[in-house]
């Protein structure tokens, strides 16, 4: 990672980018992952680069759903692995639920490197996809899942997802929690719970919340309200604080 001055006003954003470019160099993140991050950054900028109340409520509801699930699985792609490996490992350990590597851009080599990277950062239960287990209604590489993981899961946490898999998982009767800075995306709209926030801010908050019993919060949660509130912030030019 090149040296980023401590005083740089965009330090956090530049450090986050550097995690992804390092991820590409290590063979964890795909080149396409850099473009996907750029799209996320643009939405984050318009949302003021902060965690809003609608995201906090979604995080509470996500924590409650993960705690109450019978077989929850945390799905990991090349971006999530590069940005929050330690938090993903800690979440899996606290919940006692496995991580499962699941990639859009097929690569056995990247799957193995992501597994290794997660192990180094403290994860212990890491599943890999298996061509014998397939999610129906899905054409991409993401259809291949693990028989002990996503295949039998009732709740799947899929940060930075693509719309096709989210829709296919919902169609199959599973519940989906996602993190997506774009409240207009197909994933955001199809998911059971959408955390409209940057994964680098949302994951530490979620980790904190799963330590408390939160079942009651799930009852009042309304995902369409979350998306309406996030979209309103995006469209309200007065609320934007433009920074460099
Ligand atoms: O590692 P792979 O092969 O599984 O590929 C992973 C990517 C992310 C490249 C793949 O899933 C993809 O192409 O995703 P999309 O369809 O571009 O969607 C990614 C979504 O995540 C977009 O809606 C972005 O706005 C959003 N996003 C990007 N970076 C962040 C984010 N949301 C939250 N936090 C971020 N840091």
Short mmCIF file of N, CA and C and ligand atoms in Angstrom, two decimals, residues 28 30 32-33 36-37 39-41 43 77-79 83 102-106 110 142 160-163 179-182 185 197-200, ligand 1:
data_model
loop_
_atom_site.label_atom_id
_atom_site.label_comp_id
_atom_site.label_asym_id
_atom_site.label_seq_id
_atom_site.Cartn_x
_atom_site.Cartn_y
_atom_site.Cartn_z
N UNK A 28 -7.26 -12.00 -4.47
CA UNK A 28 -8.49 -12.19 -3.69
C UNK A 28 -9.66 -11.50 -4.38
N UNK A 30 -11.48 -9.45 -7.62
CA UNK A 30 -11.43 -9.43 -9.10
C UNK A 30 -11.22 -7.99 -9.57
N UNK A 32 -13.03 -6.59 -11.69
CA UNK A 32 -14.39 -6.04 -11.72
C UNK A 32 -14.80 -5.51 -10.34
N UNK A 33 -14.20 -6.09 -9.30
CA UNK A 33 -14.50 -5.66 -7.94
C UNK A 33 -14.12 -4.20 -7.72
N UNK A 36 -16.94 -2.20 -9.19
CA UNK A 36 -18.12 -2.29 -8.30
C UNK A 36 -17.93 -1.37 -7.10
N UNK A 37 -16.70 -1.30 -6.58
CA UNK A 37 -16.44 -0.43 -5.43
C UNK A 37 -16.62 1.04 -5.82
N UNK A 39 -18.68 2.25 -7.94
CA UNK A 39 -20.11 2.56 -7.92
C UNK A 39 -20.58 2.77 -6.47
N UNK A 40 -20.13 1.90 -5.59
CA UNK A 40 -20.50 2.05 -4.18
C UNK A 40 -20.01 3.39 -3.62
N UNK A 41 -18.79 3.75 -3.94
CA UNK A 41 -18.21 5.03 -3.45
C UNK A 41 -19.07 6.21 -3.86
N UNK A 43 -22.28 6.33 -4.45
CA UNK A 43 -23.49 6.40 -3.60
C UNK A 43 -23.12 6.84 -2.18
N UNK A 77 -17.60 -12.64 -0.87
CA UNK A 77 -17.02 -12.49 -2.21
C UNK A 77 -15.66 -11.79 -2.11
N UNK A 78 -15.08 -11.49 -3.28
CA UNK A 78 -13.71 -10.96 -3.29
C UNK A 78 -13.59 -9.55 -2.72
N UNK A 79 -14.66 -8.76 -2.77
CA UNK A 79 -14.62 -7.42 -2.20
C UNK A 79 -14.74 -7.47 -0.68
N UNK A 83 -12.03 -6.19 2.21
CA UNK A 83 -12.36 -5.02 3.02
C UNK A 83 -12.55 -5.33 4.50
N UNK A 102 -18.39 -17.49 -2.12
CA UNK A 102 -19.28 -17.62 -3.27
C UNK A 102 -18.99 -16.46 -4.21
N UNK A 103 -18.48 -16.78 -5.40
CA UNK A 103 -17.99 -15.73 -6.31
C UNK A 103 -18.84 -15.61 -7.56
N UNK A 104 -18.98 -14.39 -8.01
CA UNK A 104 -19.66 -14.15 -9.29
C UNK A 104 -18.71 -14.49 -10.44
N UNK A 105 -17.48 -14.00 -10.37
CA UNK A 105 -16.48 -14.25 -11.42
C UNK A 105 -15.74 -15.53 -11.04
N UNK A 106 -16.08 -16.63 -11.72
CA UNK A 106 -15.61 -17.96 -11.32
C UNK A 106 -14.08 -18.05 -11.30
N UNK A 110 -9.03 -18.17 -6.80
CA UNK A 110 -9.45 -17.06 -5.93
C UNK A 110 -10.23 -17.60 -4.71
N UNK A 142 -22.51 -18.25 -9.30
CA UNK A 142 -23.01 -18.21 -7.92
C UNK A 142 -24.03 -19.29 -7.63
N UNK A 160 -22.73 -6.93 -0.63
CA UNK A 160 -22.27 -6.57 -1.99
C UNK A 160 -22.64 -7.64 -3.02
N UNK A 161 -23.92 -7.79 -3.15
CA UNK A 161 -24.47 -8.90 -3.92
C UNK A 161 -24.82 -8.47 -5.35
N UNK A 162 -25.03 -9.45 -6.24
CA UNK A 162 -25.64 -9.09 -7.53
C UNK A 162 -27.11 -9.51 -7.49
N UNK A 163 -27.93 -8.77 -8.23
CA UNK A 163 -29.38 -8.93 -8.13
C UNK A 163 -29.89 -10.33 -8.43
N UNK A 179 -25.91 -5.90 2.27
CA UNK A 179 -25.38 -4.54 2.47
C UNK A 179 -25.17 -3.98 1.08
N UNK A 180 -25.80 -2.87 0.77
CA UNK A 180 -25.65 -2.29 -0.56
C UNK A 180 -25.87 -0.78 -0.46
N UNK A 181 -24.87 -0.02 -0.87
CA UNK A 181 -24.97 1.44 -0.81
C UNK A 181 -25.97 2.00 -1.81
N UNK A 182 -26.39 1.18 -2.76
CA UNK A 182 -27.35 1.65 -3.77
C UNK A 182 -28.76 1.18 -3.42
N UNK A 185 -30.80 -0.61 -6.29
CA UNK A 185 -30.36 -1.84 -6.98
C UNK A 185 -31.40 -2.95 -6.85
N UNK A 197 -25.49 1.09 3.56
CA UNK A 197 -24.34 1.69 4.24
C UNK A 197 -23.08 1.07 3.63
N UNK A 198 -21.93 1.67 3.92
CA UNK A 198 -20.68 1.09 3.46
C UNK A 198 -20.35 -0.13 4.31
N UNK A 199 -19.93 -1.19 3.68
CA UNK A 199 -19.61 -2.43 4.42
C UNK A 199 -18.55 -2.17 5.49
N UNK A 200 -17.65 -1.22 5.23
CA UNK A 200 -16.58 -0.99 6.22
C UNK A 200 -17.11 -0.31 7.49
O1 LIG B 1 -15.68 -11.45 -6.04
P1 LIG B 1 -16.81 -11.70 -7.00
O2 LIG B 1 -16.36 -12.40 -8.25
O3 LIG B 1 -17.95 -12.44 -6.37
O4 LIG B 1 -17.40 -10.27 -7.47
C1 LIG B 1 -17.86 -9.35 -6.51
C2 LIG B 1 -18.53 -8.13 -7.20
C3 LIG B 1 -18.80 -7.08 -6.13
C4 LIG B 1 -17.55 -7.57 -8.25
C5 LIG B 1 -19.84 -8.59 -7.89
O5 LIG B 1 -20.69 -9.14 -6.93
C6 LIG B 1 -20.51 -7.47 -8.63
O6 LIG B 1 -20.27 -7.21 -9.78
O7 LIG B 1 -21.38 -6.79 -7.89
P2 LIG B 1 -22.29 -5.60 -8.49
O8 LIG B 1 -23.42 -6.18 -9.27
O9 LIG B 1 -21.45 -4.54 -9.09
O10 LIG B 1 -22.94 -5.02 -7.17
C7 LIG B 1 -22.20 -4.57 -6.11
C8 LIG B 1 -23.12 -3.62 -5.31
O11 LIG B 1 -22.42 -3.33 -4.11
C9 LIG B 1 -23.39 -2.28 -6.03
O12 LIG B 1 -24.77 -1.96 -5.89
C10 LIG B 1 -22.53 -1.26 -5.25
O13 LIG B 1 -23.18 -0.01 -5.14
C11 LIG B 1 -22.42 -1.91 -3.89
N1 LIG B 1 -21.15 -1.61 -3.20
C12 LIG B 1 -19.91 -1.52 -3.73
N2 LIG B 1 -19.00 -1.25 -2.78
C13 LIG B 1 -19.67 -1.20 -1.61
C14 LIG B 1 -21.05 -1.44 -1.87
N3 LIG B 1 -21.97 -1.46 -0.90
C15 LIG B 1 -21.54 -1.28 0.38
N4 LIG B 1 -20.24 -1.06 0.70
C16 LIG B 1 -19.28 -1.01 -0.25
N5 LIG B 1 -18.00 -0.78 0.08
#
